[in-house]
mmCIF file of C-alpha atoms and ligand atoms in Angstrom:
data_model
loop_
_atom_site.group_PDB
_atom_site.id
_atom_site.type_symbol
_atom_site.label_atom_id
_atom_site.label_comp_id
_atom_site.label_asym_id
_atom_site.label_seq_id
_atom_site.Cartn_x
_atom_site.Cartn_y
_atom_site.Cartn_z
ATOM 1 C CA UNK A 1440 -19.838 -16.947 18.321
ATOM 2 C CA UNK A 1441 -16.446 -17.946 19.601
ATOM 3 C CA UNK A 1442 -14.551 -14.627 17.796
ATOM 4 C CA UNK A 1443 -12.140 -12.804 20.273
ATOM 5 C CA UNK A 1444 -13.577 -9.123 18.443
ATOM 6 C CA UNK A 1445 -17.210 -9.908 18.564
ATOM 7 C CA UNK A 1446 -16.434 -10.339 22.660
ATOM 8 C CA UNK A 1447 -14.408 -7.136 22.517
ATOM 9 C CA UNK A 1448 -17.302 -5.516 20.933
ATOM 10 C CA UNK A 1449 -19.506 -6.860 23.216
ATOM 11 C CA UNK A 1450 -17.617 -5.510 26.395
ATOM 12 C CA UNK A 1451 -16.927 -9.309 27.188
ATOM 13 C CA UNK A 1452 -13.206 -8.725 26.992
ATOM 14 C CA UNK A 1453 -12.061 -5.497 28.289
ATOM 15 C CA UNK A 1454 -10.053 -3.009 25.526
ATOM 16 C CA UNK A 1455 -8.157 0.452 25.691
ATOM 17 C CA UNK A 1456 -11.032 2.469 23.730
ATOM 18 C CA UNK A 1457 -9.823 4.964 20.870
ATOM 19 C CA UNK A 1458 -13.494 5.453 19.164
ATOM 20 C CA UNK A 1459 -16.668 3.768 18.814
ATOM 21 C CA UNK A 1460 -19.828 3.925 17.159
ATOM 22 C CA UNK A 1461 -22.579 1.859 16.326
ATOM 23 C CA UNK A 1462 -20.590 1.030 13.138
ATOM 24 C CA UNK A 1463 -17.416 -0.078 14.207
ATOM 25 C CA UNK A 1464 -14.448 0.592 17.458
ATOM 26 C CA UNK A 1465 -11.353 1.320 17.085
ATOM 27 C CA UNK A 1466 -8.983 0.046 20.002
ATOM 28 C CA UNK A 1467 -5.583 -0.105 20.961
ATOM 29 C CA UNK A 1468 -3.693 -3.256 20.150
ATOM 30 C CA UNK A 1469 -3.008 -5.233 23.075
ATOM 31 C CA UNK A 1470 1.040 -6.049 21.647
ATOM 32 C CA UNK A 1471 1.774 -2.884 20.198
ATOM 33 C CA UNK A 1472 4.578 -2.955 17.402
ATOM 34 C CA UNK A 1473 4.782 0.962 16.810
ATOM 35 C CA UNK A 1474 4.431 4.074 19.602
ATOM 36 C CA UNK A 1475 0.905 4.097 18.650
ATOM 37 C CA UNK A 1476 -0.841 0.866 17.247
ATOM 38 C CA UNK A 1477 -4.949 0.432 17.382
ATOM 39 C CA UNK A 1478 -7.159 -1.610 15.510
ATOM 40 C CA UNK A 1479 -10.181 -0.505 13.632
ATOM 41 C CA UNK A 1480 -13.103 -3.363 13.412
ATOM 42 C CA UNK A 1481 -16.508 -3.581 11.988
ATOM 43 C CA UNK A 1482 -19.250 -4.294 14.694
ATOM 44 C CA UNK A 1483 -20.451 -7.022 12.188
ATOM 45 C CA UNK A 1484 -18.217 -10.157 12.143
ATOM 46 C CA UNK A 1485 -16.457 -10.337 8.556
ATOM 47 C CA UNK A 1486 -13.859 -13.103 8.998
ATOM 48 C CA UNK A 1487 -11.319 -11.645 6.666
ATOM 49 C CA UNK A 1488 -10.319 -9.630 3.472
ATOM 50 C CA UNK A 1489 -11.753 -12.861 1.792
ATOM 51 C CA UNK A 1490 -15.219 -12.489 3.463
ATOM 52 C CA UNK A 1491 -16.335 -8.816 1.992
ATOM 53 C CA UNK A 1492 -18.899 -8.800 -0.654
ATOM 54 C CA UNK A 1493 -20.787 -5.951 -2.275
ATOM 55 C CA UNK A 1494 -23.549 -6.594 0.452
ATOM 56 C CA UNK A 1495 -20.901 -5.853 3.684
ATOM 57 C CA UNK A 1496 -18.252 -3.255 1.505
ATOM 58 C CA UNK A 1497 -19.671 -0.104 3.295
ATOM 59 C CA UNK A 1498 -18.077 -0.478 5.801
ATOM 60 C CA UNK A 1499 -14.969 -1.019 4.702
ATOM 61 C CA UNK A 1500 -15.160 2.462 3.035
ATOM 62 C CA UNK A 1501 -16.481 3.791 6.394
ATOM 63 C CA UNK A 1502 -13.732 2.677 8.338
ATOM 64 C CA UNK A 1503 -11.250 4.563 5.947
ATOM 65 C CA UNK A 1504 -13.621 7.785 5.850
ATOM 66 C CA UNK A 1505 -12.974 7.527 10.009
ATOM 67 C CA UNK A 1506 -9.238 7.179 9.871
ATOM 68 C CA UNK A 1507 -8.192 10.342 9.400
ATOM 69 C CA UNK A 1508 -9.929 11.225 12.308
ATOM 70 C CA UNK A 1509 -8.879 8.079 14.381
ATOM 71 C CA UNK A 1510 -5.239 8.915 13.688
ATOM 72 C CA UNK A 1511 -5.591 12.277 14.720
ATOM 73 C CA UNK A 1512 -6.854 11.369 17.678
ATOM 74 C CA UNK A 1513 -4.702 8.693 18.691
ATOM 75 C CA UNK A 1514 -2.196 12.136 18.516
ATOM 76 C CA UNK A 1515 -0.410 10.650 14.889
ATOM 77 C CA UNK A 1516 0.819 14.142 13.123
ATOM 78 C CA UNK A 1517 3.451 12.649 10.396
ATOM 79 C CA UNK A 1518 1.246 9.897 8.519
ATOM 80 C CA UNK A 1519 0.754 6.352 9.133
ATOM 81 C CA UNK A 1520 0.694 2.912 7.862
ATOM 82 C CA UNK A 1521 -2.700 0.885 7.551
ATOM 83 C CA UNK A 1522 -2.595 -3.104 7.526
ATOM 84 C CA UNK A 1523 -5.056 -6.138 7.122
ATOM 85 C CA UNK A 1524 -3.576 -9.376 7.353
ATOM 86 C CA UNK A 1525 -5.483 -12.148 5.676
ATOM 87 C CA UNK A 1526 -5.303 -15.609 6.494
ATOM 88 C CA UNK A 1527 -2.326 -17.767 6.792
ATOM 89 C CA UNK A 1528 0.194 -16.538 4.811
ATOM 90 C CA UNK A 1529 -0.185 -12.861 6.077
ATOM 91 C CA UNK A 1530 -0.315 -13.895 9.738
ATOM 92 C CA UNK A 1531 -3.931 -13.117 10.607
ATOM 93 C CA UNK A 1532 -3.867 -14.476 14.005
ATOM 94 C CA UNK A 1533 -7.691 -12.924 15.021
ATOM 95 C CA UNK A 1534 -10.636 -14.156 11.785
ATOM 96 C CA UNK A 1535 -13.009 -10.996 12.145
ATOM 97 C CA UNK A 1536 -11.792 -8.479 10.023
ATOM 98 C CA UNK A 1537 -9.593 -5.717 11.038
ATOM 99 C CA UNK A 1538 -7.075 -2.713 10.211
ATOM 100 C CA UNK A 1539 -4.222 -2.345 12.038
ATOM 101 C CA UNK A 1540 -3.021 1.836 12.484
ATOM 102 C CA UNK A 1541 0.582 2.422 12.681
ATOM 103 C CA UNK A 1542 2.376 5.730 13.017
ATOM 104 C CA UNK A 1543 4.412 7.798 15.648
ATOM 105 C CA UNK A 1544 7.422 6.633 14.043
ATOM 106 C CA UNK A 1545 9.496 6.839 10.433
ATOM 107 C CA UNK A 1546 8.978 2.927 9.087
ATOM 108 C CA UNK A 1547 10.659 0.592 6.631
ATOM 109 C CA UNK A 1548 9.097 -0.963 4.265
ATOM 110 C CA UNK A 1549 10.165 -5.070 4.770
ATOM 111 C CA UNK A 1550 8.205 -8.459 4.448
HETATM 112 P P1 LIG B 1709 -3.583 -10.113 13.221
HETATM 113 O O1 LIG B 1709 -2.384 -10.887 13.683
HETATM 114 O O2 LIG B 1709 -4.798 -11.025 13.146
HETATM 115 O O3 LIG B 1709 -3.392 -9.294 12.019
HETATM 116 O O4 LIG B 1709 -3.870 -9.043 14.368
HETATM 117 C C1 LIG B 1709 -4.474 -9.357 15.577
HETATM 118 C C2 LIG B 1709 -3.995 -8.350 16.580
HETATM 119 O O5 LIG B 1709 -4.833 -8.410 17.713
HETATM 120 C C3 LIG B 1709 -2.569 -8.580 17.072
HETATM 121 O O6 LIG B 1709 -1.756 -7.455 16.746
HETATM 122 C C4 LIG B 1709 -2.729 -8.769 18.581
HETATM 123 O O7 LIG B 1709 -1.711 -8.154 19.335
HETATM 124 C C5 LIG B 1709 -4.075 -8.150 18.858
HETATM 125 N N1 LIG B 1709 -4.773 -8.755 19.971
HETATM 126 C C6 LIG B 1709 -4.913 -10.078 20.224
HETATM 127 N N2 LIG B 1709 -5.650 -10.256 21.331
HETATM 128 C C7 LIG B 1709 -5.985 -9.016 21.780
HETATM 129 C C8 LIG B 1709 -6.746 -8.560 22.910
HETATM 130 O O8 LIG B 1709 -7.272 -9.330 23.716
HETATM 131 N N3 LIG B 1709 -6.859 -7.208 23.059
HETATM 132 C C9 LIG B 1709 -6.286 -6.318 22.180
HETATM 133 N N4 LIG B 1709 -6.459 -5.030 22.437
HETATM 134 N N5 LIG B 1709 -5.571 -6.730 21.110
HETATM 135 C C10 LIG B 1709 -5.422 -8.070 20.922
HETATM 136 ZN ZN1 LIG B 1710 -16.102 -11.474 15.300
#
């Protein structure tokens, strides 16, 4: 499959490692837009928001179980922001599901 994630996963494409598992990686976003910014994917492709069913939710609920820990890690100590851009409109530039992790700064809140 053609997906820039699945080759990330697949140590195709090398990445700045936070966590992984046999689950799902966390890594650090290539064009960070916040002091720390990593992305948490599932090891399964799901294209988008759009693409979960009640067959692949798990692990959407396992990747938010994890983030405490991911943020902590990543050294965030004053909260953070979690993001999933789907499709057009949002800006989803990458289709295989993923959370962006802000923090390490106060934000706004803008669109
Ligand atoms: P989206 O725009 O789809 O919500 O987020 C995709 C994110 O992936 C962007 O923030 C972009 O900087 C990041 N990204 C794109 N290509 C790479 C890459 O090759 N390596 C890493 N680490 N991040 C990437
Ligand atoms: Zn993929």
């Amino acid at each position: 499959m053609d997906c820039l994630f699945c080759k990330i996963i697949a140590g195709e494409i090398p990445s700045k490692k936070l966590y992984e598992d046999e689950k799902i990686l966390a890594f650090y976003d290539i064009s960070p837009i916040a002091p720390v910014h990593f992305l948490v994917i599932p090891k399964e492709h799901i294209a988008s928001i759009d693409d979960i069913t009640p067959e692949n939710s798990a692990i959407v609920a396992y990747i938010f179980e994890k983030l405490p820990e991911l943020a902590k890690k990543a050294g965030i100590t004053n909260g953070y922001r979690v993001i999933s851009n789907c499709k057009a409109d949002a800006g989803q530039t990458v289709p295989h599901l993923h959370f962006h992790v802000l923090g390490g700064k106060e934000m706004n809140w803008t669109c």
